[in-house]
Coordinates of C-alpha atoms in Angstrom, one line a residue:
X1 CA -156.7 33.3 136.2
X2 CA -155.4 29.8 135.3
X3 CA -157.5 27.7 132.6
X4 CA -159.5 24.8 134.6
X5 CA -158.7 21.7 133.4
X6 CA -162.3 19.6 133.5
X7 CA -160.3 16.3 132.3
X8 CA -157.9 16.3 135.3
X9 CA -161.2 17.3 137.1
X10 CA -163.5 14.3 136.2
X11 CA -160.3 12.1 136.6
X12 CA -160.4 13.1 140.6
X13 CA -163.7 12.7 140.6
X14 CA -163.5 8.9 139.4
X15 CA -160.8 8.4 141.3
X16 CA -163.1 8.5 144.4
X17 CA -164.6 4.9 145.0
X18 CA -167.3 6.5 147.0
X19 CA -168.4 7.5 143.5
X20 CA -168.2 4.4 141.7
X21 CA -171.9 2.6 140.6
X22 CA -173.2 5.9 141.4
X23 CA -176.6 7.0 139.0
X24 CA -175.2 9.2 136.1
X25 CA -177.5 11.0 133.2
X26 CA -176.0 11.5 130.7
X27 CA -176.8 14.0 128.2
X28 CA -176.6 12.6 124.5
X29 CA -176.5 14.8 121.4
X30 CA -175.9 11.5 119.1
X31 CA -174.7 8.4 118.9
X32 CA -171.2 9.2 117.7
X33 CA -170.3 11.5 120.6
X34 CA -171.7 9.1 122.8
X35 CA -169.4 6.0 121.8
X36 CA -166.1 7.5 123.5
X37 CA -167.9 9.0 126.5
X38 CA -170.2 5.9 127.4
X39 CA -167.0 3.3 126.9
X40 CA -165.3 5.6 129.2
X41 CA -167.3 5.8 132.0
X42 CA -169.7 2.9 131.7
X43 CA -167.0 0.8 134.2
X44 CA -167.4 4.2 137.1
X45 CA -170.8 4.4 136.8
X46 CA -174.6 3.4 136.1
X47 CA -176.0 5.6 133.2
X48 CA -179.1 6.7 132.0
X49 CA -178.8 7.7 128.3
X50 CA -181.0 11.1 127.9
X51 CA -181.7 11.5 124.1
X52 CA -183.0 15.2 124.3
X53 CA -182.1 17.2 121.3
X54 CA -185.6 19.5 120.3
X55 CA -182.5 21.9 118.3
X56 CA -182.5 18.7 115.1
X57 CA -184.4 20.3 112.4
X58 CA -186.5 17.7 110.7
X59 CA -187.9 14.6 112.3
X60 CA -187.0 12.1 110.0
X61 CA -183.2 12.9 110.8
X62 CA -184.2 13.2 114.5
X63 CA -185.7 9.8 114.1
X64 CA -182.6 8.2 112.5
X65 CA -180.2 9.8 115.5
X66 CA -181.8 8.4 118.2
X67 CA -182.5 5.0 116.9
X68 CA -178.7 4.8 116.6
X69 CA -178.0 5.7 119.7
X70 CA -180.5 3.2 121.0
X71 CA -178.6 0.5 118.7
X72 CA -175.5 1.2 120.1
X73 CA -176.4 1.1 123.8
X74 CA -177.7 -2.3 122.9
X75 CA -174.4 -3.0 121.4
X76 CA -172.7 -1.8 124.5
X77 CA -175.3 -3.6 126.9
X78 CA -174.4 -7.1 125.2
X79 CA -171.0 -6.5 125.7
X80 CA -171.0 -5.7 129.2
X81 CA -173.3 -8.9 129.7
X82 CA -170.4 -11.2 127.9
X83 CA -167.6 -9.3 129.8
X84 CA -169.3 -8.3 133.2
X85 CA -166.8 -5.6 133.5
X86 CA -169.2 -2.9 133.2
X87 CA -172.5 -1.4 134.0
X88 CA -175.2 -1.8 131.9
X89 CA -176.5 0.9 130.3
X90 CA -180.5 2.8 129.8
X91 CA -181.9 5.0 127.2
X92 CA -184.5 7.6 128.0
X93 CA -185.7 9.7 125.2
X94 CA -187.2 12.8 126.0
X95 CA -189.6 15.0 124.2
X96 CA -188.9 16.4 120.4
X97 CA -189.7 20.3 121.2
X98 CA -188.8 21.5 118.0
X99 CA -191.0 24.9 118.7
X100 CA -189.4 25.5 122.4
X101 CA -186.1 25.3 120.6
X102 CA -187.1 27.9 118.2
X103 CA -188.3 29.9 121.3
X104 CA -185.2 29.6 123.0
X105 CA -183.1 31.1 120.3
X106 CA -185.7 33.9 119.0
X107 CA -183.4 36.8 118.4
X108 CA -180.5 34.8 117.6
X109 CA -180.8 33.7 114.9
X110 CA -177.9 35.6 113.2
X111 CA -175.5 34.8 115.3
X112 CA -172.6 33.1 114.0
X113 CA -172.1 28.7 114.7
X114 CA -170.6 28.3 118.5
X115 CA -172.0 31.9 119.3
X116 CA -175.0 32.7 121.7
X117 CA -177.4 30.9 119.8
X118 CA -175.6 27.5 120.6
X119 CA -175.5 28.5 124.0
X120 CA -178.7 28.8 124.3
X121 CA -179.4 25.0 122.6
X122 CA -176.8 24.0 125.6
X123 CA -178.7 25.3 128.5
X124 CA -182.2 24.4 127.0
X125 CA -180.6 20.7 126.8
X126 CA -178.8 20.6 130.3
X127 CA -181.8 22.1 131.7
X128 CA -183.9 19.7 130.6
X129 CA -181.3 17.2 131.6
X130 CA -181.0 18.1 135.3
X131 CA -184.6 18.1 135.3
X132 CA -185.2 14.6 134.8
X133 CA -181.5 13.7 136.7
X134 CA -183.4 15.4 140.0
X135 CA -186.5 13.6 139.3
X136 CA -184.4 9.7 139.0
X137 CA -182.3 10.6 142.4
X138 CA -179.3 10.8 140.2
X139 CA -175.9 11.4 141.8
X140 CA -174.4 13.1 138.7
X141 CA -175.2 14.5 135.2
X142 CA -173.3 16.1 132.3
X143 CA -173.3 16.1 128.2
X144 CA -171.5 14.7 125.1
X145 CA -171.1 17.8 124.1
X146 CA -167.6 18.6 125.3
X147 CA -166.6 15.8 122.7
X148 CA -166.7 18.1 120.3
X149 CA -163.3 20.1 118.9
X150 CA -165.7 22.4 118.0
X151 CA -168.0 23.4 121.2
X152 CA -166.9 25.8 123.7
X153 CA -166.2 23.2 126.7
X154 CA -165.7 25.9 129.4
X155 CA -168.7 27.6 128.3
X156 CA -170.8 24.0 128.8
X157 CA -169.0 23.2 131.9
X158 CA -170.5 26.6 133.4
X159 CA -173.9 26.2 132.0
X160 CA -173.8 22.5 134.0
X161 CA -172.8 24.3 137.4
X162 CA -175.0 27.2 137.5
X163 CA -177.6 24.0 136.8
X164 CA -176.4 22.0 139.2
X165 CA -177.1 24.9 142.0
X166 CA -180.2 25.1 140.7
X167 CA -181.4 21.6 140.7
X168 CA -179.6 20.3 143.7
X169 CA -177.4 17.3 141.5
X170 CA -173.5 17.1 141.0
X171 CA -172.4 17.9 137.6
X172 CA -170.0 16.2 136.2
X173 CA -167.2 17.9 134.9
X174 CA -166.0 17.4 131.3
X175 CA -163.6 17.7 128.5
X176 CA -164.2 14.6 126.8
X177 CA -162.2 15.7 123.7
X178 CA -159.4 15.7 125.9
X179 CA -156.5 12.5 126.2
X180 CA -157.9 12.0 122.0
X181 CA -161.3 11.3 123.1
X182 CA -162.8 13.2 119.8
X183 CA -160.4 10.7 117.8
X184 CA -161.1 7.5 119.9
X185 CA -165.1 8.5 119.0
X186 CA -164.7 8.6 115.8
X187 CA -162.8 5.3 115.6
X188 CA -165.7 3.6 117.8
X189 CA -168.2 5.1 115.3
X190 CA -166.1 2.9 112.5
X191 CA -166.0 0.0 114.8
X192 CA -170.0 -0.3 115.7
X193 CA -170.8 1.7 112.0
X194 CA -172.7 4.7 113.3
X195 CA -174.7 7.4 111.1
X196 CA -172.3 10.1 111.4
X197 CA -174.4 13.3 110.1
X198 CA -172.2 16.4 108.4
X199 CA -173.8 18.9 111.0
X200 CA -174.8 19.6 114.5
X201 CA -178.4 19.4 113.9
X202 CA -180.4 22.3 113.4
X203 CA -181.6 23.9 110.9
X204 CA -178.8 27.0 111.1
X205 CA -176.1 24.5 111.2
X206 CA -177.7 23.0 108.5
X207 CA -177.5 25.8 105.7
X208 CA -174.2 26.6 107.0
X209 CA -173.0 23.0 105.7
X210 CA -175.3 23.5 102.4
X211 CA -173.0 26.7 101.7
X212 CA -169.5 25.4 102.4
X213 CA -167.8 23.4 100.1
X214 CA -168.0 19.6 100.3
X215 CA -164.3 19.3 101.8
X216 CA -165.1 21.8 105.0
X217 CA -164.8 20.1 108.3
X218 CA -167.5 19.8 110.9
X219 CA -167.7 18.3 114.4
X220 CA -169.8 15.1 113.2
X221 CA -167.2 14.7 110.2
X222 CA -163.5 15.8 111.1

């Protein structure tokens, strides 16, 4: 079976000007991730920021993520007005479910970083996602996630289609690591001086960074 290439996929999908202006929500795990992503697309399309991350561990860093993701949209959104070569750009935040997170992952909680725990965090989050992407009469919605060198890509893109059949809206397909868009994030997040965090947010991620030296490589640091 030949390895689906969701960049080339998303490219044919943008390519189609029926498309263009067309409501997308858009997932957000964090600022950071965000940066390439909404550059990318914010010329294709009209997108509604979803901050929906119940998995981040303690509220005071859940409180600092999302009010950098809200500074850069307004970054972004001041831009767009000066330029007028792009759409501008909402943030909805959704609720911090710490507890349904910890129900969604009851039983996992030895498995290893990128295992079945983190899919479960996924399809909690794209759930939630399609959800409220039904409820605006969105055209589209996908994640951030697939930003990530680190996050299984295929395994997201699949949780977003079996979603998508479920909820009646198009999911976009994604890769967004893909043509250096993990490097191009990270060189945005210089640019607009994001709070990059050492660790994906939860509290399992979190004592996996406490017990590997300071020099290991993460997703949010690499």
């Amino acid at each position: 079976m030949n390895k689906r290439n969701y960049a080339k996929e998303l490219d044919e999908i943008l390519k189609d000007t029926g498309n263009k202006g067309k409501k997308l929500f858009l997932h957000s795990c964090c600022a950071p991730c965000s940066s390439y992503v909404l550059v990318y697309l914010r010329s294709f399309f009209r997108i509604t920021v979803f901050y929906y991350n119940p998995n981040i561990t303690e509220r005071e860093e859940y409180g600092r993520r999302v009010a950098e993701q809200k500074r850069l949209v307004r970054e972004l959104n001041r831009q767009a007005e000066n330029s007028g070569d792009a759409f501008g750009i909402e943030v909805i935040e959704g609720e911090y479910q710490r507890d349904l997170f910890f129900q969604k992952v009851k039983g996992l909680e030895q498995c290893p970083e990128g295992g079945e725990r983190c899919f479960a965090c996924y399809h909690l989050r794209l759930m939630e996602t399609a959800k409220r992407a039904k409820e605006a009469g969105a055209g589209f919605f996908t994640t951030t996630l697939t930003i990530s060198p680190l996050k299984n890509a295929a395994k997201i893109n699949e949780i977003g289609e079996a979603l998508s059949g479920e909820y009646g809206v198009a999911f976009l397909p994604s890769d967004f690591k893909k043509k250096d868009g993990y490097k191009q994030s990270v060189e945005l997040s210089k640019e607009y001086g994001l709070y990059r965090q050492d660790y994906c947010g939860c509290v399992f991620s979190q004592k996996e960074r406490l017990a590997r030296p300071s020099t290991h490589k993460t997703c949010a640091n690499i």
